[in-house]
Short mmCIF file of C-alpha atoms in Angstrom, two decimals:
data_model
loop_
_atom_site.label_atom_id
_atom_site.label_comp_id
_atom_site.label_asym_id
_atom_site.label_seq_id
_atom_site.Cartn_x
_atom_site.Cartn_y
_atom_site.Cartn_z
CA UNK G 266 150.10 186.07 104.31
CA UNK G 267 149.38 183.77 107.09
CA UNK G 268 146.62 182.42 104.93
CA UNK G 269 148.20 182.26 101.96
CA UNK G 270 150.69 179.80 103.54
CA UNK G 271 148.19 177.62 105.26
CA UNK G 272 146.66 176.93 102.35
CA UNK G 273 149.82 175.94 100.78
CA UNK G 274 150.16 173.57 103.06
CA UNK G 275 146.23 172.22 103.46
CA UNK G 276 146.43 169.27 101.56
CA UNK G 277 144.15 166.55 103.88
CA UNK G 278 143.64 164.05 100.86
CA UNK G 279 147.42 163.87 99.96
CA UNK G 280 146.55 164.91 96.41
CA UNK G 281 149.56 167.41 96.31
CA UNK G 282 152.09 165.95 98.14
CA UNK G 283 151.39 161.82 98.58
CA UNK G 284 150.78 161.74 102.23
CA UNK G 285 148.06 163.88 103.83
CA UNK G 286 149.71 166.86 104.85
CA UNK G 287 148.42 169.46 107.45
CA UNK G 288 149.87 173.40 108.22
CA UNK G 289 151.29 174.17 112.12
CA UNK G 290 148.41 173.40 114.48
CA UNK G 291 145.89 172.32 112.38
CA UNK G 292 146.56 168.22 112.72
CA UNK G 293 143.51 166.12 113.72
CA UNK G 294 143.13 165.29 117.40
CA UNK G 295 144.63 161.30 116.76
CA UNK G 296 147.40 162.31 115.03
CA UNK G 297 151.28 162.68 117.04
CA UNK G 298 154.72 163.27 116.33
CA UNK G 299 157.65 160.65 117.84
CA UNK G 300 158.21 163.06 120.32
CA UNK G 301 154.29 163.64 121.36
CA UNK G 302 154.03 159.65 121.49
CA UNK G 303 156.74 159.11 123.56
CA UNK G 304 156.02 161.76 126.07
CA UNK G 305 152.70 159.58 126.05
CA UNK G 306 154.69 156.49 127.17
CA UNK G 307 153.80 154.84 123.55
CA UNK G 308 155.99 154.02 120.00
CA UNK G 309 154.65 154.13 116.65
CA UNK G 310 154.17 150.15 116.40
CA UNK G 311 155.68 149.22 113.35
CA UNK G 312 152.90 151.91 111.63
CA UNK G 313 154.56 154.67 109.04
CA UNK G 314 153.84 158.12 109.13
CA UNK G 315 150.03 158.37 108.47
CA UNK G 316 150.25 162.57 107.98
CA UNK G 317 152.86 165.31 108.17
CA UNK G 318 153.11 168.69 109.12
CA UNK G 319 155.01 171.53 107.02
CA UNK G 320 155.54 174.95 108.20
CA UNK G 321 157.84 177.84 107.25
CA UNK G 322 161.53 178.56 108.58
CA UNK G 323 161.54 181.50 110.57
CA UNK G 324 165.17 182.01 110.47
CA UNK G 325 166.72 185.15 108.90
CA UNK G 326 167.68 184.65 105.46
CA UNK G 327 165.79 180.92 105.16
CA UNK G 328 162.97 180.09 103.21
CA UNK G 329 162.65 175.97 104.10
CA UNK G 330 160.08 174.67 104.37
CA UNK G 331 160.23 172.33 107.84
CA UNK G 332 158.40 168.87 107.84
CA UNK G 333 157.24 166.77 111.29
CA UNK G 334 155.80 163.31 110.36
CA UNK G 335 152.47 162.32 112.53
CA UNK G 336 151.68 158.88 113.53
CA UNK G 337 148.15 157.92 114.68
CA UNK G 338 148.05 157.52 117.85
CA UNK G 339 145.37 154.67 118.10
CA UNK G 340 147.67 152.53 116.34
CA UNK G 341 150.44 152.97 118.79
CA UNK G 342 151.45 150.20 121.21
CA UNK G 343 153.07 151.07 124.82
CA UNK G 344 156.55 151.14 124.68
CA UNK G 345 158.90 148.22 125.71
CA UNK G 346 160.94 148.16 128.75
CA UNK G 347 164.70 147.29 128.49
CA UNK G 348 164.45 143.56 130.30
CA UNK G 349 167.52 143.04 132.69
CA UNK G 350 168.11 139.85 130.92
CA UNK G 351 168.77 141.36 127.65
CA UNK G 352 171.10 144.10 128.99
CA UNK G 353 173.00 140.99 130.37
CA UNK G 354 172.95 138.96 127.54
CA UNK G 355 174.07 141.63 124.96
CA UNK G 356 176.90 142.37 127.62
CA UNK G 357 177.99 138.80 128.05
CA UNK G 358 178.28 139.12 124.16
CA UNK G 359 180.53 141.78 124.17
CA UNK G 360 183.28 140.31 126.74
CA UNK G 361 183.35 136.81 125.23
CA UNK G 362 186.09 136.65 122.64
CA UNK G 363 184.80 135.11 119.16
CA UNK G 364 188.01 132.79 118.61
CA UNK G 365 188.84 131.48 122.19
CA UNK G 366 185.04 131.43 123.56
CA UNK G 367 186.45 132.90 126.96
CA UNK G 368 184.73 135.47 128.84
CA UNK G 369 187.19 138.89 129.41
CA UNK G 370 186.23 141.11 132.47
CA UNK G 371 186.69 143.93 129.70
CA UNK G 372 184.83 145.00 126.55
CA UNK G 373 186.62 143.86 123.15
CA UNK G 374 187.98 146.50 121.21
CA UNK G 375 186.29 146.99 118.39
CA UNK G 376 189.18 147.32 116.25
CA UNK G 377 190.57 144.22 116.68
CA UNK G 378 187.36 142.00 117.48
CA UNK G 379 188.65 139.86 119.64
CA UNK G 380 190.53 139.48 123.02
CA UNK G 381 194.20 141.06 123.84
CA UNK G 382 195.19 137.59 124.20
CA UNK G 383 194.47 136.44 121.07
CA UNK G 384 195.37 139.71 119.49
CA UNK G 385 198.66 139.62 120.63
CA UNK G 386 198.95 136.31 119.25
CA UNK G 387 198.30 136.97 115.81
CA UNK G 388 200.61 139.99 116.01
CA UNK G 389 203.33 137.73 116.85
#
């Protein structure tokens, strides 16, 4: 049966189901999943999924069919560090209030957009 399902799911060209498409553990050495790449220190650099993966469920009762998408992994560029000044900008951003451009030791609510100054204001 084992077989039977591998070859279900051995479709290299992408004939059968658009994208190349490989059974559990029988991807090409350059191919990765997300979570492969990242435990590799890299991203998928703006690159789509080159290949997937399909297996069987094994759950009681469920007959899915699972699907992992594969990125190759010589198109990948190291991931980016979060830069200091970005975290500070995007910060900054949050505490300054849109319609009196002053900066609020607190984040804005999001409900109301702006600063409790100027909400209470309009609520007036």
């Amino acid at each position: 049966m084992a077989s039977r399902i591998r070859a279900r799911f051995w479709d290299p060209s992408g004939s059968r189901y658009g994208i190349p498409t490989y059974p559990w553990q029988m991807t090409p050495p350059h191919l990765r999943t997300l979570r492969e790449l990242a435990a590799e220190g890299l991203r998928p650099g703006g690159q789509g999924p080159q290949a997937q993966v399909l297996w069987c469920a094994r759950r009681p009762g469920s007959h899915s069919v699972r699907t992992a998408y594969l990125y190759d992994v010589r198109l990948a560029l190291p991931r980016r560090s979060p830069s200091s000044r970005s975290r500070i900008a995007s910060v900054k951003a949050v505490r300054t209030c849109p319609e009196c451009l002053s900066e609020v030791s607190y984040v804005l609510p999001r409900d109301l957009g702006v600063c409790l100054d100027c909400a209470e204001e309009v609520a007036a």
